[in-house]
Amino acid sequence: RKFRTTFTVLAALTVVGITALFYFWGIPGLAYLAATRVPVSWEEHLGKAIVDQLAPPEKRCSHPNQSRVIEEILARLTGPLSAKPYHFRIIVLENPGLNAFAAPGGFMVIFGGLLEQTHSAEELAGVLAHEMQHILYRHSTQAIFQQASTSLLVAAMVGDTSGAMAFALEGART
């Protein structure tokens, strides 16, 4: 009986340890591998859907002079790139916030408040370069795979095989 209790405790600790290793290293590693194999066209469709949801056309700014300046900055940033797998698109959102984000497939959204607080083209170029790196390194796509995998891991841990699809769909939605 004493051996059985010790074995059970050790088995439980081993399962917790393996789960933790998988959570902290396995899932991010697998998400990275999966994201690198996703076709750019898939990312573009996903990015368009995300941008249409988070930055609907009726909330977008469209000032021709502003767009021209932003496109000039973007052209200078993308010029030195040896390979350009993405067609970068910048959307300015009518929002007073000081933020910008990158979506999969080359989409970048800049909040109008950030543009108003930018004092030079170099400041804006820094923000755009940062968001471009998120796109080029496929951080958003990795995050989607990581979220879906984590949801499936939780479903497996609690033994809810019927809810695994719901967890996966929730992860994909996020």
Tab-separated table of C-alpha atoms in Angstrom:
chain	number	residue	atom	x	y	z
A	1	ARG	CA	0.000	0.000	0.000
A	2	LYS	CA	2.794	2.457	0.817
A	3	PHE	CA	4.438	1.734	-2.551
A	4	ARG	CA	1.136	2.335	-4.379
A	5	THR	CA	0.621	5.737	-2.730
A	6	THR	CA	4.194	6.805	-3.507
A	7	PHE	CA	3.850	5.594	-7.097
A	8	THR	CA	0.547	7.467	-7.524
A	9	VAL	CA	2.029	10.709	-6.207
A	10	LEU	CA	5.092	10.346	-8.447
A	11	ALA	CA	2.892	9.572	-11.465
A	12	ALA	CA	0.740	12.638	-10.754
A	13	LEU	CA	3.812	14.867	-10.403
A	14	THR	CA	5.219	13.429	-13.640
A	15	VAL	CA	1.986	14.179	-15.499
A	16	VAL	CA	1.945	17.738	-14.135
A	17	GLY	CA	5.609	18.187	-15.114
A	18	ILE	CA	5.110	16.851	-18.636
A	19	THR	CA	2.017	19.011	-19.072
A	20	ALA	CA	3.938	22.089	-17.895
A	21	LEU	CA	6.819	21.319	-20.276
A	22	PHE	CA	4.386	20.879	-23.142
A	23	TYR	CA	2.572	24.104	-22.221
A	24	PHE	CA	5.692	26.272	-21.926
A	25	TRP	CA	7.866	24.770	-24.690
A	26	GLY	CA	5.924	22.243	-26.737
A	27	ILE	CA	2.919	24.328	-27.719
A	28	PRO	CA	4.946	27.459	-28.629
A	29	GLY	CA	7.389	25.337	-30.632
A	30	LEU	CA	4.635	23.531	-32.490
A	31	ALA	CA	2.795	26.826	-33.088
A	32	TYR	CA	5.965	28.260	-34.615
A	33	LEU	CA	6.393	25.240	-36.903
A	34	ALA	CA	2.740	25.321	-37.948
A	35	ALA	CA	2.797	29.082	-38.604
A	36	THR	CA	5.828	28.800	-40.883
A	37	ARG	CA	3.943	26.309	-43.050
A	38	VAL	CA	0.787	28.367	-43.493
A	39	PRO	CA	0.480	29.769	-47.023
A	40	VAL	CA	0.622	33.554	-47.309
A	41	SER	CA	-2.709	33.519	-49.154
A	42	TRP	CA	-4.354	31.873	-46.116
A	43	GLU	CA	-2.844	34.517	-43.844
A	44	GLU	CA	-4.101	37.283	-46.157
A	45	HIS	CA	-7.679	35.959	-46.010
A	46	LEU	CA	-7.467	35.609	-42.240
A	47	GLY	CA	-5.940	39.078	-41.855
A	48	LYS	CA	-8.643	40.644	-44.007
A	49	ALA	CA	-11.348	39.011	-41.890
A	50	ILE	CA	-9.685	40.219	-38.683
A	51	VAL	CA	-9.254	43.778	-39.976
A	52	ASP	CA	-12.831	43.913	-41.298
A	53	GLN	CA	-14.023	42.870	-37.830
A	54	LEU	CA	-11.770	45.165	-35.761
A	55	ALA	CA	-11.530	48.107	-38.173
A	56	PRO	CA	-14.746	48.189	-40.210
A	57	PRO	CA	-14.669	50.394	-43.324
A	58	GLU	CA	-17.031	52.997	-41.836
A	59	LYS	CA	-14.531	53.671	-38.990
A	60	ARG	CA	-11.500	54.114	-41.221
A	61	CYS	CA	-9.846	57.432	-42.008
A	62	SER	CA	-9.208	58.267	-45.631
A	63	HIS	CA	-7.201	61.453	-46.029
A	64	PRO	CA	-5.341	61.357	-49.380
A	65	ASN	CA	-2.388	63.437	-48.178
A	66	GLN	CA	-2.011	61.387	-44.993
A	67	SER	CA	-2.235	58.128	-46.968
A	68	ARG	CA	0.423	59.313	-49.400
A	69	VAL	CA	2.867	60.156	-46.586
A	70	ILE	CA	2.256	56.808	-44.868
A	71	GLU	CA	2.735	54.928	-48.152
A	72	GLU	CA	6.021	56.790	-48.758
A	73	ILE	CA	7.283	55.755	-45.323
A	74	LEU	CA	6.178	52.183	-45.959
A	75	ALA	CA	7.950	52.129	-49.339
A	76	ARG	CA	11.200	53.232	-47.693
A	77	LEU	CA	10.844	50.533	-45.037
A	78	THR	CA	10.095	47.741	-47.490
A	79	GLY	CA	12.693	48.811	-50.069
A	80	PRO	CA	15.655	47.003	-48.470
A	81	LEU	CA	13.722	43.755	-47.953
A	82	SER	CA	15.234	41.040	-50.127
A	83	ALA	CA	12.083	38.924	-50.152
A	84	LYS	CA	8.639	40.472	-49.846
A	85	PRO	CA	6.196	37.658	-49.158
A	86	TYR	CA	3.484	40.114	-48.116
A	87	HIS	CA	1.807	43.090	-49.689
A	88	PHE	CA	1.705	45.440	-46.696
A	89	ARG	CA	-1.509	47.402	-46.221
A	90	ILE	CA	-1.972	50.167	-43.677
A	91	ILE	CA	-5.377	51.116	-42.347
A	92	VAL	CA	-5.887	54.209	-40.219
A	93	LEU	CA	-8.703	53.755	-37.732
A	94	GLU	CA	-10.707	56.683	-36.336
A	95	ASN	CA	-9.831	55.993	-32.723
A	96	PRO	CA	-8.259	58.370	-30.197
A	97	GLY	CA	-6.124	55.582	-28.730
A	98	LEU	CA	-2.345	55.508	-28.961
A	99	ASN	CA	-1.958	52.104	-30.509
A	100	ALA	CA	-1.264	50.092	-33.631
A	101	PHE	CA	-1.482	46.388	-34.354
A	102	ALA	CA	-0.530	43.891	-37.001
A	103	ALA	CA	-2.847	41.250	-38.379
A	104	PRO	CA	-1.752	38.223	-40.406
A	105	GLY	CA	-1.133	38.639	-44.106
A	106	GLY	CA	0.435	42.106	-44.178
A	107	PHE	CA	-2.325	44.193	-42.574
A	108	MET	CA	-1.372	46.973	-40.148
A	109	VAL	CA	-3.904	49.125	-38.314
A	110	ILE	CA	-2.850	52.469	-36.860
A	111	PHE	CA	-5.117	54.370	-34.511
A	112	GLY	CA	-5.737	58.015	-35.422
A	113	GLY	CA	-4.702	59.115	-31.926
A	114	LEU	CA	-1.248	57.652	-32.497
A	115	LEU	CA	-0.870	59.602	-35.731
A	116	GLU	CA	-1.898	62.818	-33.986
A	117	GLN	CA	0.727	62.277	-31.261
A	118	THR	CA	3.505	61.397	-33.708
A	119	HIS	CA	5.927	64.301	-34.057
A	120	SER	CA	8.066	63.056	-36.951
A	121	ALA	CA	8.118	60.630	-39.840
A	122	GLU	CA	10.842	58.704	-38.023
A	123	GLU	CA	8.539	58.044	-35.047
A	124	LEU	CA	5.869	56.680	-37.357
A	125	ALA	CA	8.484	54.660	-39.246
A	126	GLY	CA	9.532	53.065	-35.951
A	127	VAL	CA	5.951	52.008	-35.225
A	128	LEU	CA	5.467	50.663	-38.752
A	129	ALA	CA	8.781	48.780	-38.658
A	130	HIS	CA	7.755	47.199	-35.369
A	131	GLU	CA	4.400	46.066	-36.778
A	132	MET	CA	6.085	44.806	-39.962
A	133	GLN	CA	8.301	42.561	-37.858
A	134	HIS	CA	5.216	41.046	-36.220
A	135	ILE	CA	3.912	40.243	-39.709
A	136	LEU	CA	7.195	38.943	-41.125
A	137	TYR	CA	7.781	36.705	-38.095
A	138	ARG	CA	4.121	35.591	-38.207
A	139	HIS	CA	3.485	36.370	-34.554
A	140	SER	CA	-0.301	36.665	-34.992
A	141	THR	CA	-0.529	33.357	-36.819
A	142	GLN	CA	1.580	31.704	-34.124
A	143	ALA	CA	-0.663	33.167	-31.427
A	144	ILE	CA	-3.749	31.714	-33.129
A	145	PHE	CA	-2.198	28.239	-33.266
A	146	GLN	CA	-0.964	28.570	-29.688
A	147	GLN	CA	-4.401	29.584	-28.413
A	148	ALA	CA	-6.131	26.713	-30.216
A	149	SER	CA	-3.525	24.207	-28.974
A	150	THR	CA	-3.791	25.424	-25.401
A	151	SER	CA	-7.562	25.093	-25.568
A	152	LEU	CA	-7.226	21.514	-26.782
A	153	LEU	CA	-4.691	20.758	-24.029
A	154	VAL	CA	-7.127	22.003	-21.398
A	155	ALA	CA	-9.893	19.875	-22.917
A	156	ALA	CA	-7.628	16.824	-22.831
A	157	MET	CA	-6.585	17.468	-19.232
A	158	VAL	CA	-10.143	17.685	-17.963
A	159	GLY	CA	-11.154	14.712	-20.092
A	160	ASP	CA	-13.813	16.597	-22.003
A	161	THR	CA	-13.478	15.047	-25.448
A	162	SER	CA	-16.942	16.243	-26.445
A	163	GLY	CA	-15.955	19.843	-25.708
A	164	ALA	CA	-12.631	19.619	-27.562
A	165	MET	CA	-14.161	21.001	-30.742
A	166	ALA	CA	-15.751	23.863	-28.819
A	167	PHE	CA	-12.373	24.660	-27.237
A	168	ALA	CA	-10.679	24.543	-30.651
A	169	LEU	CA	-13.309	26.807	-32.214
A	170	GLU	CA	-12.996	29.282	-29.332
A	171	GLY	CA	-9.223	29.293	-29.789
A	172	ALA	CA	-9.579	29.951	-33.503
A	173	ARG	CA	-12.055	32.759	-32.841
A	174	THR	CA	-9.636	34.399	-30.401
